[in-house]
JSON list of C-alpha atoms in Angstrom, two decimals:
[
{"chain": "X", "resi": 47, "resn": "MET", "atom": "CA", "xyz": [-34.19, -13.00, 15.39]},
{"chain": "X", "resi": 48, "resn": "VAL", "atom": "CA", "xyz": [-30.63, -13.26, 15.07]},
{"chain": "X", "resi": 49, "resn": "ASP", "atom": "CA", "xyz": [-28.81, -10.15, 17.36]},
{"chain": "X", "resi": 50, "resn": "LEU", "atom": "CA", "xyz": [-26.83, -8.07, 14.59]},
{"chain": "X", "resi": 51, "resn": "ALA", "atom": "CA", "xyz": [-25.18, -6.76, 17.00]},
{"chain": "X", "resi": 52, "resn": "GLN", "atom": "CA", "xyz": [-23.12, -10.38, 18.40]},
{"chain": "X", "resi": 53, "resn": "ILE", "atom": "CA", "xyz": [-22.53, -11.63, 14.91]},
{"chain": "X", "resi": 54, "resn": "TRP", "atom": "CA", "xyz": [-20.63, -8.31, 14.53]},
{"chain": "X", "resi": 55, "resn": "VAL", "atom": "CA", "xyz": [-18.46, -9.30, 17.86]},
{"chain": "X", "resi": 56, "resn": "TYR", "atom": "CA", "xyz": [-17.78, -11.99, 16.64]},
{"chain": "X", "resi": 57, "resn": "LEU", "atom": "CA", "xyz": [-17.29, -11.44, 13.54]},
{"chain": "X", "resi": 58, "resn": "ALA", "atom": "CA", "xyz": [-14.87, -8.50, 14.52]},
{"chain": "X", "resi": 59, "resn": "ARG", "atom": "CA", "xyz": [-12.38, -11.90, 16.74]},
{"chain": "X", "resi": 60, "resn": "ASP", "atom": "CA", "xyz": [-9.23, -11.26, 15.63]},
{"chain": "X", "resi": 61, "resn": "PRO", "atom": "CA", "xyz": [-7.91, -13.43, 13.04]},
{"chain": "X", "resi": 62, "resn": "LEU", "atom": "CA", "xyz": [-11.82, -13.62, 11.63]},
{"chain": "X", "resi": 63, "resn": "ALA", "atom": "CA", "xyz": [-12.05, -9.98, 11.06]},
{"chain": "X", "resi": 64, "resn": "ALA", "atom": "CA", "xyz": [-9.44, -9.31, 8.68]},
{"chain": "X", "resi": 65, "resn": "LEU", "atom": "CA", "xyz": [-11.23, -12.26, 6.79]},
{"chain": "X", "resi": 66, "resn": "THR", "atom": "CA", "xyz": [-14.16, -11.07, 7.20]},
{"chain": "X", "resi": 67, "resn": "ALA", "atom": "CA", "xyz": [-13.56, -7.31, 6.59]},
{"chain": "X", "resi": 68, "resn": "THR", "atom": "CA", "xyz": [-11.29, -8.83, 3.17]},
{"chain": "X", "resi": 69, "resn": "LEU", "atom": "CA", "xyz": [-14.58, -10.79, 1.90]},
{"chain": "X", "resi": 70, "resn": "LEU", "atom": "CA", "xyz": [-16.79, -7.43, 2.39]},
{"chain": "X", "resi": 71, "resn": "ALA", "atom": "CA", "xyz": [-14.35, -6.25, -0.14]},
{"chain": "X", "resi": 72, "resn": "TRP", "atom": "CA", "xyz": [-14.42, -7.90, -2.93]},
{"chain": "X", "resi": 73, "resn": "MET", "atom": "CA", "xyz": [-18.09, -8.21, -2.30]},
{"chain": "X", "resi": 74, "resn": "ALA", "atom": "CA", "xyz": [-18.13, -4.49, -2.72]},
{"chain": "X", "resi": 75, "resn": "GLY", "atom": "CA", "xyz": [-15.77, -4.63, -5.93]},
{"chain": "X", "resi": 76, "resn": "LEU", "atom": "CA", "xyz": [-18.34, -7.06, -7.66]},
{"chain": "X", "resi": 77, "resn": "ARG", "atom": "CA", "xyz": [-20.67, -4.60, -7.38]},
{"chain": "X", "resi": 78, "resn": "LEU", "atom": "CA", "xyz": [-19.30, -1.95, -8.07]},
{"chain": "X", "resi": 79, "resn": "ALA", "atom": "CA", "xyz": [-18.26, -3.64, -11.25]},
{"chain": "X", "resi": 80, "resn": "ALA", "atom": "CA", "xyz": [-21.49, -4.19, -12.18]},
{"chain": "X", "resi": 81, "resn": "LEU", "atom": "CA", "xyz": [-22.83, -1.08, -11.27]},
{"chain": "X", "resi": 82, "resn": "CYS", "atom": "CA", "xyz": [-20.21, 0.09, -14.29]},
{"chain": "X", "resi": 83, "resn": "ARG", "atom": "CA", "xyz": [-21.51, -3.09, -16.50]},
{"chain": "X", "resi": 84, "resn": "TRP", "atom": "CA", "xyz": [-17.76, -4.19, -15.64]},
{"chain": "X", "resi": 85, "resn": "HIS", "atom": "CA", "xyz": [-16.68, -1.87, -17.80]},
{"chain": "X", "resi": 86, "resn": "PRO", "atom": "CA", "xyz": [-13.16, -3.16, -18.29]},
{"chain": "X", "resi": 87, "resn": "ALA", "atom": "CA", "xyz": [-11.06, -0.43, -16.64]},
{"chain": "X", "resi": 88, "resn": "ALA", "atom": "CA", "xyz": [-13.64, -1.21, -13.58]},
{"chain": "X", "resi": 89, "resn": "ASN", "atom": "CA", "xyz": [-11.81, -4.05, -12.12]},
{"chain": "X", "resi": 90, "resn": "PRO", "atom": "CA", "xyz": [-13.20, -5.61, -8.84]},
{"chain": "X", "resi": 91, "resn": "VAL", "atom": "CA", "xyz": [-10.03, -6.35, -7.59]},
{"chain": "X", "resi": 92, "resn": "LEU", "atom": "CA", "xyz": [-8.95, -2.68, -7.37]},
{"chain": "X", "resi": 93, "resn": "PHE", "atom": "CA", "xyz": [-11.49, -1.68, -5.91]},
{"chain": "X", "resi": 94, "resn": "ALA", "atom": "CA", "xyz": [-11.47, -3.98, -3.38]},
{"chain": "X", "resi": 95, "resn": "VAL", "atom": "CA", "xyz": [-8.18, -3.38, -2.73]},
{"chain": "X", "resi": 96, "resn": "ALA", "atom": "CA", "xyz": [-8.59, 0.35, -2.63]},
{"chain": "X", "resi": 97, "resn": "LEU", "atom": "CA", "xyz": [-11.09, -0.17, -0.31]},
{"chain": "X", "resi": 98, "resn": "LEU", "atom": "CA", "xyz": [-9.41, -2.62, 1.55]},
{"chain": "X", "resi": 99, "resn": "ALA", "atom": "CA", "xyz": [-6.26, 0.11, 1.68]},
{"chain": "X", "resi": 100, "resn": "ALA", "atom": "CA", "xyz": [-8.91, 3.06, 3.31]},
{"chain": "X", "resi": 101, "resn": "ALA", "atom": "CA", "xyz": [-10.01, 1.20, 5.55]},
{"chain": "X", "resi": 102, "resn": "LEU", "atom": "CA", "xyz": [-6.43, 0.27, 6.50]},
{"chain": "X", "resi": 103, "resn": "LEU", "atom": "CA", "xyz": [-5.44, 3.18, 6.89]},
{"chain": "X", "resi": 104, "resn": "LEU", "atom": "CA", "xyz": [-8.64, 4.81, 8.33]},
{"chain": "X", "resi": 105, "resn": "THR", "atom": "CA", "xyz": [-8.62, 2.81, 11.55]},
{"chain": "X", "resi": 106, "resn": "GLY", "atom": "CA", "xyz": [-4.24, 2.82, 11.42]},
{"chain": "X", "resi": 107, "resn": "ILE", "atom": "CA", "xyz": [-4.64, -0.74, 11.71]},
{"chain": "X", "resi": 108, "resn": "ASP", "atom": "CA", "xyz": [-0.44, -1.96, 10.26]},
{"chain": "X", "resi": 109, "resn": "TYR", "atom": "CA", "xyz": [-0.98, -4.16, 7.31]},
{"chain": "X", "resi": 110, "resn": "ARG", "atom": "CA", "xyz": [0.82, -7.13, 8.76]},
{"chain": "X", "resi": 111, "resn": "GLN", "atom": "CA", "xyz": [-1.37, -7.45, 11.99]},
{"chain": "X", "resi": 112, "resn": "TYR", "atom": "CA", "xyz": [-4.29, -7.81, 8.82]},
{"chain": "X", "resi": 113, "resn": "PHE", "atom": "CA", "xyz": [-2.03, -10.30, 6.83]},
{"chain": "X", "resi": 114, "resn": "GLN", "atom": "CA", "xyz": [-1.92, -12.31, 10.00]},
{"chain": "X", "resi": 115, "resn": "GLY", "atom": "CA", "xyz": [-5.78, -12.37, 9.77]},
{"chain": "X", "resi": 116, "resn": "ALA", "atom": "CA", "xyz": [-6.77, -12.02, 6.00]},
{"chain": "X", "resi": 117, "resn": "GLN", "atom": "CA", "xyz": [-3.51, -14.83, 5.13]},
{"chain": "X", "resi": 118, "resn": "PHE", "atom": "CA", "xyz": [-6.06, -17.87, 4.91]},
{"chain": "X", "resi": 119, "resn": "VAL", "atom": "CA", "xyz": [-6.76, -15.34, 1.00]},
{"chain": "X", "resi": 120, "resn": "HIS", "atom": "CA", "xyz": [-3.13, -15.57, 0.18]},
{"chain": "X", "resi": 121, "resn": "PHE", "atom": "CA", "xyz": [-3.31, -19.07, 0.83]},
{"chain": "X", "resi": 122, "resn": "LEU", "atom": "CA", "xyz": [-6.30, -19.97, -1.56]},
{"chain": "X", "resi": 123, "resn": "LEU", "atom": "CA", "xyz": [-3.63, -18.59, -4.02]},
{"chain": "X", "resi": 124, "resn": "GLY", "atom": "CA", "xyz": [-1.91, -21.75, -4.74]},
{"chain": "X", "resi": 125, "resn": "PRO", "atom": "CA", "xyz": [-4.96, -23.85, -5.26]},
{"chain": "X", "resi": 126, "resn": "ALA", "atom": "CA", "xyz": [-7.03, -21.13, -7.60]},
{"chain": "X", "resi": 127, "resn": "THR", "atom": "CA", "xyz": [-4.20, -21.16, -9.58]},
{"chain": "X", "resi": 128, "resn": "VAL", "atom": "CA", "xyz": [-4.05, -24.95, -10.23]},
{"chain": "X", "resi": 129, "resn": "ALA", "atom": "CA", "xyz": [-8.07, -24.66, -10.78]},
{"chain": "X", "resi": 130, "resn": "LEU", "atom": "CA", "xyz": [-6.76, -22.43, -13.63]},
{"chain": "X", "resi": 131, "resn": "ALA", "atom": "CA", "xyz": [-5.62, -25.76, -15.50]},
{"chain": "X", "resi": 132, "resn": "VAL", "atom": "CA", "xyz": [-9.77, -26.51, -16.18]},
{"chain": "X", "resi": 133, "resn": "PRO", "atom": "CA", "xyz": [-10.96, -24.91, -18.90]},
{"chain": "X", "resi": 134, "resn": "LEU", "atom": "CA", "xyz": [-7.32, -25.76, -20.69]},
{"chain": "X", "resi": 135, "resn": "TYR", "atom": "CA", "xyz": [-8.59, -29.28, -19.97]},
{"chain": "X", "resi": 136, "resn": "ARG", "atom": "CA", "xyz": [-11.57, -28.04, -21.74]},
{"chain": "X", "resi": 137, "resn": "GLN", "atom": "CA", "xyz": [-10.56, -26.16, -24.63]},
{"chain": "X", "resi": 138, "resn": "TRP", "atom": "CA", "xyz": [-7.28, -29.59, -24.93]},
{"chain": "X", "resi": 139, "resn": "GLN", "atom": "CA", "xyz": [-8.13, -29.56, -28.65]},
{"chain": "X", "resi": 140, "resn": "HIS", "atom": "CA", "xyz": [-7.85, -25.72, -29.47]},
{"chain": "X", "resi": 141, "resn": "VAL", "atom": "CA", "xyz": [-4.44, -25.58, -27.54]},
{"chain": "X", "resi": 142, "resn": "ARG", "atom": "CA", "xyz": [-2.87, -28.78, -29.05]},
{"chain": "X", "resi": 143, "resn": "ARG", "atom": "CA", "xyz": [-2.93, -27.64, -32.28]},
{"chain": "X", "resi": 144, "resn": "SER", "atom": "CA", "xyz": [-0.97, -24.07, -31.58]},
{"chain": "X", "resi": 145, "resn": "ALA", "atom": "CA", "xyz": [1.45, -25.62, -29.10]},
{"chain": "X", "resi": 146, "resn": "LEU", "atom": "CA", "xyz": [4.46, -24.31, -30.65]},
{"chain": "X", "resi": 147, "resn": "ALA", "atom": "CA", "xyz": [3.49, -21.03, -31.51]},
{"chain": "X", "resi": 148, "resn": "ALA", "atom": "CA", "xyz": [1.75, -20.54, -28.35]},
{"chain": "X", "resi": 149, "resn": "LEU", "atom": "CA", "xyz": [5.30, -21.31, -26.33]},
{"chain": "X", "resi": 150, "resn": "LEU", "atom": "CA", "xyz": [7.51, -19.56, -28.30]},
{"chain": "X", "resi": 151, "resn": "ALA", "atom": "CA", "xyz": [4.61, -16.49, -28.27]},
{"chain": "X", "resi": 152, "resn": "VAL", "atom": "CA", "xyz": [4.91, -16.93, -24.18]},
{"chain": "X", "resi": 153, "resn": "ILE", "atom": "CA", "xyz": [8.67, -17.04, -24.00]},
{"chain": "X", "resi": 154, "resn": "ALA", "atom": "CA", "xyz": [9.38, -13.71, -25.66]},
{"chain": "X", "resi": 155, "resn": "GLY", "atom": "CA", "xyz": [6.66, -11.70, -23.79]},
{"chain": "X", "resi": 156, "resn": "GLY", "atom": "CA", "xyz": [7.35, -13.38, -20.68]},
{"chain": "X", "resi": 157, "resn": "GLY", "atom": "CA", "xyz": [11.41, -12.68, -21.67]},
{"chain": "X", "resi": 158, "resn": "VAL", "atom": "CA", "xyz": [9.71, -8.43, -23.21]},
{"chain": "X", "resi": 159, "resn": "ALA", "atom": "CA", "xyz": [8.47, -7.79, -19.82]},
{"chain": "X", "resi": 160, "resn": "ALA", "atom": "CA", "xyz": [11.77, -8.64, -17.70]},
{"chain": "X", "resi": 161, "resn": "ALA", "atom": "CA", "xyz": [13.45, -7.05, -19.26]},
{"chain": "X", "resi": 162, "resn": "VAL", "atom": "CA", "xyz": [11.07, -4.02, -19.78]},
{"chain": "X", "resi": 163, "resn": "GLY", "atom": "CA", "xyz": [11.38, -3.70, -15.53]},
{"chain": "X", "resi": 164, "resn": "VAL", "atom": "CA", "xyz": [14.69, -4.50, -15.64]},
{"chain": "X", "resi": 165, "resn": "ALA", "atom": "CA", "xyz": [15.37, -1.38, -17.46]},
{"chain": "X", "resi": 166, "resn": "PHE", "atom": "CA", "xyz": [13.01, 1.13, -16.56]},
{"chain": "X", "resi": 167, "resn": "ALA", "atom": "CA", "xyz": [15.13, -0.27, -12.66]},
{"chain": "X", "resi": 168, "resn": "LEU", "atom": "CA", "xyz": [18.68, 0.47, -14.33]},
{"chain": "X", "resi": 169, "resn": "MET", "atom": "CA", "xyz": [17.61, 4.20, -15.72]},
{"chain": "X", "resi": 170, "resn": "LEU", "atom": "CA", "xyz": [15.98, 5.76, -12.99]},
{"chain": "X", "resi": 171, "resn": "GLY", "atom": "CA", "xyz": [19.32, 4.27, -10.93]},
{"chain": "X", "resi": 172, "resn": "ALA", "atom": "CA", "xyz": [17.55, 2.33, -8.18]},
{"chain": "X", "resi": 173, "resn": "ALA", "atom": "CA", "xyz": [19.24, -0.14, -6.05]},
{"chain": "X", "resi": 174, "resn": "PRO", "atom": "CA", "xyz": [20.15, -3.78, -6.57]},
{"chain": "X", "resi": 175, "resn": "GLU", "atom": "CA", "xyz": [17.47, -5.48, -5.09]},
{"chain": "X", "resi": 176, "resn": "ILE", "atom": "CA", "xyz": [15.39, -3.13, -6.42]},
{"chain": "X", "resi": 177, "resn": "THR", "atom": "CA", "xyz": [15.68, -3.76, -9.29]},
{"chain": "X", "resi": 178, "resn": "ALA", "atom": "CA", "xyz": [15.84, -7.99, -8.71]},
{"chain": "X", "resi": 179, "resn": "SER", "atom": "CA", "xyz": [12.51, -7.24, -7.79]},
{"chain": "X", "resi": 180, "resn": "LEU", "atom": "CA", "xyz": [11.36, -5.80, -10.81]},
{"chain": "X", "resi": 181, "resn": "ALA", "atom": "CA", "xyz": [12.32, -8.39, -13.40]},
{"chain": "X", "resi": 182, "resn": "PRO", "atom": "CA", "xyz": [9.49, -11.95, -11.94]},
{"chain": "X", "resi": 183, "resn": "ARG", "atom": "CA", "xyz": [6.78, -8.71, -12.03]},
{"chain": "X", "resi": 184, "resn": "SER", "atom": "CA", "xyz": [5.15, -10.55, -15.09]},
{"chain": "X", "resi": 185, "resn": "VAL", "atom": "CA", "xyz": [4.96, -14.02, -13.37]},
{"chain": "X", "resi": 186, "resn": "THR", "atom": "CA", "xyz": [2.18, -15.43, -10.81]},
{"chain": "X", "resi": 187, "resn": "THR", "atom": "CA", "xyz": [2.76, -14.08, -7.09]},
{"chain": "X", "resi": 188, "resn": "PRO", "atom": "CA", "xyz": [3.75, -17.29, -5.60]},
{"chain": "X", "resi": 189, "resn": "VAL", "atom": "CA", "xyz": [6.39, -18.09, -8.66]},
{"chain": "X", "resi": 190, "resn": "ALA", "atom": "CA", "xyz": [7.78, -14.68, -8.63]},
{"chain": "X", "resi": 191, "resn": "MET", "atom": "CA", "xyz": [8.33, -13.70, -5.27]},
{"chain": "X", "resi": 192, "resn": "GLY", "atom": "CA", "xyz": [10.24, -17.52, -5.05]},
{"chain": "X", "resi": 193, "resn": "ILE", "atom": "CA", "xyz": [12.40, -15.93, -8.31]},
{"chain": "X", "resi": 194, "resn": "ALA", "atom": "CA", "xyz": [13.04, -12.42, -6.46]},
{"chain": "X", "resi": 195, "resn": "GLU", "atom": "CA", "xyz": [14.59, -14.30, -3.31]},
{"chain": "X", "resi": 196, "resn": "GLN", "atom": "CA", "xyz": [16.85, -16.34, -5.28]},
{"chain": "X", "resi": 197, "resn": "ILE", "atom": "CA", "xyz": [18.62, -13.24, -7.54]},
{"chain": "X", "resi": 198, "resn": "GLY", "atom": "CA", "xyz": [18.24, -11.30, -4.69]},
{"chain": "X", "resi": 199, "resn": "GLY", "atom": "CA", "xyz": [14.92, -8.91, -4.77]},
{"chain": "X", "resi": 200, "resn": "LEU", "atom": "CA", "xyz": [12.89, -7.96, -1.55]},
{"chain": "X", "resi": 201, "resn": "PRO", "atom": "CA", "xyz": [9.70, -10.90, -1.79]},
{"chain": "X", "resi": 202, "resn": "GLY", "atom": "CA", "xyz": [7.44, -8.10, -0.54]},
{"chain": "X", "resi": 203, "resn": "LEU", "atom": "CA", "xyz": [8.21, -5.53, -3.37]},
{"chain": "X", "resi": 204, "resn": "THR", "atom": "CA", "xyz": [7.52, -7.83, -5.84]},
{"chain": "X", "resi": 205, "resn": "ALA", "atom": "CA", "xyz": [4.39, -9.32, -4.84]},
{"chain": "X", "resi": 206, "resn": "ALA", "atom": "CA", "xyz": [3.12, -5.31, -4.46]},
{"chain": "X", "resi": 207, "resn": "VAL", "atom": "CA", "xyz": [4.53, -5.14, -7.96]},
{"chain": "X", "resi": 208, "resn": "VAL", "atom": "CA", "xyz": [3.00, -8.48, -9.57]},
{"chain": "X", "resi": 209, "resn": "LEU", "atom": "CA", "xyz": [-0.57, -7.11, -8.36]},
{"chain": "X", "resi": 210, "resn": "ALA", "atom": "CA", "xyz": [0.04, -3.52, -9.48]},
{"chain": "X", "resi": 211, "resn": "SER", "atom": "CA", "xyz": [1.17, -5.53, -13.14]},
{"chain": "X", "resi": 212, "resn": "GLY", "atom": "CA", "xyz": [-2.01, -7.97, -12.82]},
{"chain": "X", "resi": 213, "resn": "VAL", "atom": "CA", "xyz": [-4.41, -4.57, -12.41]},
{"chain": "X", "resi": 214, "resn": "THR", "atom": "CA", "xyz": [-2.34, -2.75, -14.86]},
{"chain": "X", "resi": 215, "resn": "GLY", "atom": "CA", "xyz": [-2.91, -5.52, -17.61]},
{"chain": "X", "resi": 216, "resn": "ALA", "atom": "CA", "xyz": [-6.57, -6.86, -17.16]},
{"chain": "X", "resi": 217, "resn": "THR", "atom": "CA", "xyz": [-7.58, -3.78, -17.08]},
{"chain": "X", "resi": 218, "resn": "LEU", "atom": "CA", "xyz": [-5.81, -2.25, -19.65]},
{"chain": "X", "resi": 219, "resn": "GLY", "atom": "CA", "xyz": [-5.44, -5.66, -21.87]},
{"chain": "X", "resi": 220, "resn": "PRO", "atom": "CA", "xyz": [-8.38, -5.83, -23.45]},
{"chain": "X", "resi": 221, "resn": "MET", "atom": "CA", "xyz": [-8.94, -2.32, -24.35]},
{"chain": "X", "resi": 222, "resn": "THR", "atom": "CA", "xyz": [-5.44, -2.17, -26.13]},
{"chain": "X", "resi": 223, "resn": "LEU", "atom": "CA", "xyz": [-5.94, -4.99, -27.73]},
{"chain": "X", "resi": 224, "resn": "ASN", "atom": "CA", "xyz": [-9.47, -3.70, -29.21]},
{"chain": "X", "resi": 225, "resn": "ALA", "atom": "CA", "xyz": [-7.14, -0.82, -30.65]},
{"chain": "X", "resi": 226, "resn": "MET", "atom": "CA", "xyz": [-5.09, -3.25, -32.03]},
{"chain": "X", "resi": 227, "resn": "ARG", "atom": "CA", "xyz": [-7.60, -5.27, -33.80]},
{"chain": "X", "resi": 228, "resn": "VAL", "atom": "CA", "xyz": [-6.61, -8.53, -32.32]},
{"chain": "X", "resi": 229, "resn": "ARG", "atom": "CA", "xyz": [-9.26, -10.48, -32.86]},
{"chain": "X", "resi": 230, "resn": "ASP", "atom": "CA", "xyz": [-8.27, -14.38, -32.47]},
{"chain": "X", "resi": 231, "resn": "TRP", "atom": "CA", "xyz": [-9.72, -15.66, -28.88]},
{"chain": "X", "resi": 232, "resn": "ARG", "atom": "CA", "xyz": [-6.15, -17.43, -28.90]},
{"chain": "X", "resi": 233, "resn": "ALA", "atom": "CA", "xyz": [-3.60, -14.27, -28.98]},
{"chain": "X", "resi": 234, "resn": "ARG", "atom": "CA", "xyz": [-5.52, -12.34, -26.44]},
{"chain": "X", "resi": 235, "resn": "GLY", "atom": "CA", "xyz": [-5.91, -15.22, -24.08]},
{"chain": "X", "resi": 236, "resn": "LEU", "atom": "CA", "xyz": [-2.11, -15.27, -24.15]},
{"chain": "X", "resi": 237, "resn": "ALA", "atom": "CA", "xyz": [-1.11, -11.93, -24.25]},
{"chain": "X", "resi": 238, "resn": "MET", "atom": "CA", "xyz": [-3.39, -11.26, -20.91]},
{"chain": "X", "resi": 239, "resn": "GLY", "atom": "CA", "xyz": [-2.05, -15.08, -19.52]},
{"chain": "X", "resi": 240, "resn": "THR", "atom": "CA", "xyz": [1.46, -13.50, -19.80]},
{"chain": "X", "resi": 241, "resn": "ALA", "atom": "CA", "xyz": [1.83, -10.33, -19.35]},
{"chain": "X", "resi": 242, "resn": "ALA", "atom": "CA", "xyz": [-1.11, -10.14, -16.56]},
{"chain": "X", "resi": 243, "resn": "HIS", "atom": "CA", "xyz": [-1.08, -13.30, -14.95]},
{"chain": "X", "resi": 244, "resn": "GLY", "atom": "CA", "xyz": [-3.96, -14.72, -13.09]},
{"chain": "X", "resi": 245, "resn": "LEU", "atom": "CA", "xyz": [-5.50, -11.35, -12.68]},
{"chain": "X", "resi": 246, "resn": "GLY", "atom": "CA", "xyz": [-5.40, -11.52, -16.25]},
{"chain": "X", "resi": 247, "resn": "THR", "atom": "CA", "xyz": [-6.62, -14.96, -17.28]},
{"chain": "X", "resi": 248, "resn": "ALA", "atom": "CA", "xyz": [-9.78, -14.05, -14.14]},
{"chain": "X", "resi": 249, "resn": "ARG", "atom": "CA", "xyz": [-10.61, -11.26, -16.95]},
{"chain": "X", "resi": 250, "resn": "ALA", "atom": "CA", "xyz": [-9.96, -13.75, -20.02]},
{"chain": "X", "resi": 251, "resn": "ILE", "atom": "CA", "xyz": [-11.95, -16.32, -18.20]},
{"chain": "X", "resi": 252, "resn": "ALA", "atom": "CA", "xyz": [-15.47, -13.82, -18.05]},
{"chain": "X", "resi": 253, "resn": "VAL", "atom": "CA", "xyz": [-15.10, -13.08, -22.10]},
{"chain": "X", "resi": 254, "resn": "ASN", "atom": "CA", "xyz": [-14.16, -16.11, -23.63]},
{"chain": "X", "resi": 255, "resn": "ALA", "atom": "CA", "xyz": [-13.65, -20.04, -22.74]},
{"chain": "X", "resi": 256, "resn": "THR", "atom": "CA", "xyz": [-10.97, -20.25, -25.40]},
{"chain": "X", "resi": 257, "resn": "ALA", "atom": "CA", "xyz": [-8.98, -16.53, -24.50]},
{"chain": "X", "resi": 258, "resn": "GLY", "atom": "CA", "xyz": [-9.28, -18.56, -20.74]},
{"chain": "X", "resi": 259, "resn": "ALA", "atom": "CA", "xyz": [-7.83, -21.41, -21.91]},
{"chain": "X", "resi": 260, "resn": "PHE", "atom": "CA", "xyz": [-4.69, -20.29, -23.69]},
{"chain": "X", "resi": 261, "resn": "SER", "atom": "CA", "xyz": [-4.32, -17.17, -21.20]},
{"chain": "X", "resi": 262, "resn": "GLY", "atom": "CA", "xyz": [-4.63, -20.12, -18.36]},
{"chain": "X", "resi": 263, "resn": "MET", "atom": "CA", "xyz": [-1.51, -21.64, -20.35]},
{"chain": "X", "resi": 264, "resn": "ALA", "atom": "CA", "xyz": [0.60, -18.86, -20.20]},
{"chain": "X", "resi": 265, "resn": "MET", "atom": "CA", "xyz": [0.20, -17.64, -17.18]},
{"chain": "X", "resi": 266, "resn": "GLY", "atom": "CA", "xyz": [2.12, -21.25, -15.92]},
{"chain": "X", "resi": 267, "resn": "LEU", "atom": "CA", "xyz": [3.85, -22.25, -19.13]},
{"chain": "X", "resi": 268, "resn": "ASN", "atom": "CA", "xyz": [5.95, -17.87, -18.25]},
{"chain": "X", "resi": 269, "resn": "ALA", "atom": "CA", "xyz": [6.05, -18.72, -15.00]},
{"chain": "X", "resi": 270, "resn": "LEU", "atom": "CA", "xyz": [7.75, -22.42, -15.48]},
{"chain": "X", "resi": 271, "resn": "ALA", "atom": "CA", "xyz": [10.27, -20.56, -18.00]},
{"chain": "X", "resi": 272, "resn": "THR", "atom": "CA", "xyz": [10.53, -17.45, -16.25]},
{"chain": "X", "resi": 273, "resn": "ALA", "atom": "CA", "xyz": [11.95, -19.67, -13.24]},
{"chain": "X", "resi": 274, "resn": "LEU", "atom": "CA", "xyz": [13.75, -22.19, -14.68]},
{"chain": "X", "resi": 275, "resn": "LEU", "atom": "CA", "xyz": [15.76, -19.65, -17.19]},
{"chain": "X", "resi": 276, "resn": "LEU", "atom": "CA", "xyz": [15.79, -15.76, -15.37]},
{"chain": "X", "resi": 277, "resn": "PRO", "atom": "CA", "xyz": [17.86, -16.48, -12.50]},
{"chain": "X", "resi": 278, "resn": "LEU", "atom": "CA", "xyz": [20.43, -18.54, -14.90]},
{"chain": "X", "resi": 279, "resn": "LEU", "atom": "CA", "xyz": [20.64, -15.37, -17.30]},
{"chain": "X", "resi": 280, "resn": "TRP", "atom": "CA", "xyz": [20.41, -12.53, -13.82]},
{"chain": "X", "resi": 281, "resn": "ARG", "atom": "CA", "xyz": [23.67, -14.92, -12.53]},
{"chain": "X", "resi": 282, "resn": "LEU", "atom": "CA", "xyz": [25.32, -14.18, -16.13]},
{"chain": "X", "resi": 283, "resn": "VAL", "atom": "CA", "xyz": [24.36, -10.96, -16.67]},
{"chain": "X", "resi": 284, "resn": "PHE", "atom": "CA", "xyz": [24.75, -9.80, -13.06]},
{"chain": "X", "resi": 285, "resn": "GLY", "atom": "CA", "xyz": [26.69, -12.22, -11.97]}
]
């Protein structure tokens, strides 16, 4: 029989400890979500983040030290984003028939999301770099961080805001759409992908294949449109 103490000693080595803690937190988050019968408010990502944050606070481990070991998960964001093209390909016939309307909806939704973030920052008198950090809040994390750096924002703050937006959108989005009686899976997917990027898309895929395909498309189009248009508009408005 394998000695569990020896296994723990092996797993506790840096940088494997941070990666192990991340995976255990995610498994615990999934378990908690299952116990809540997958209620929209019971988001496994939110549970995992809360568990990791509590563990870091209790142990006094600095986040940068933790990230050195867990950055492999961060690296996988890129391949995971590319993999979202699979449900899009499977639902291509539905997507092609609604391409123009979807494009206009995504551009409008992404523009509103950026404008709302900037408006709140200006109303609260935030510093210019804080305002710039909030502008790309509805775009997937790697793209948002690059946009924030380009327009004078703080990429680290942008990453935190993007995560918060994604968790909020994935948690409250389905309930909001239900309250507004939005039944079309295409519309629901577009809304989730535009407002909540990868986390919203993951939620949409888990619920319906068509919604997942349109959500993945919306996330990609929103990232592309924001990366192209936001820096240009930012220079025109803010110099």
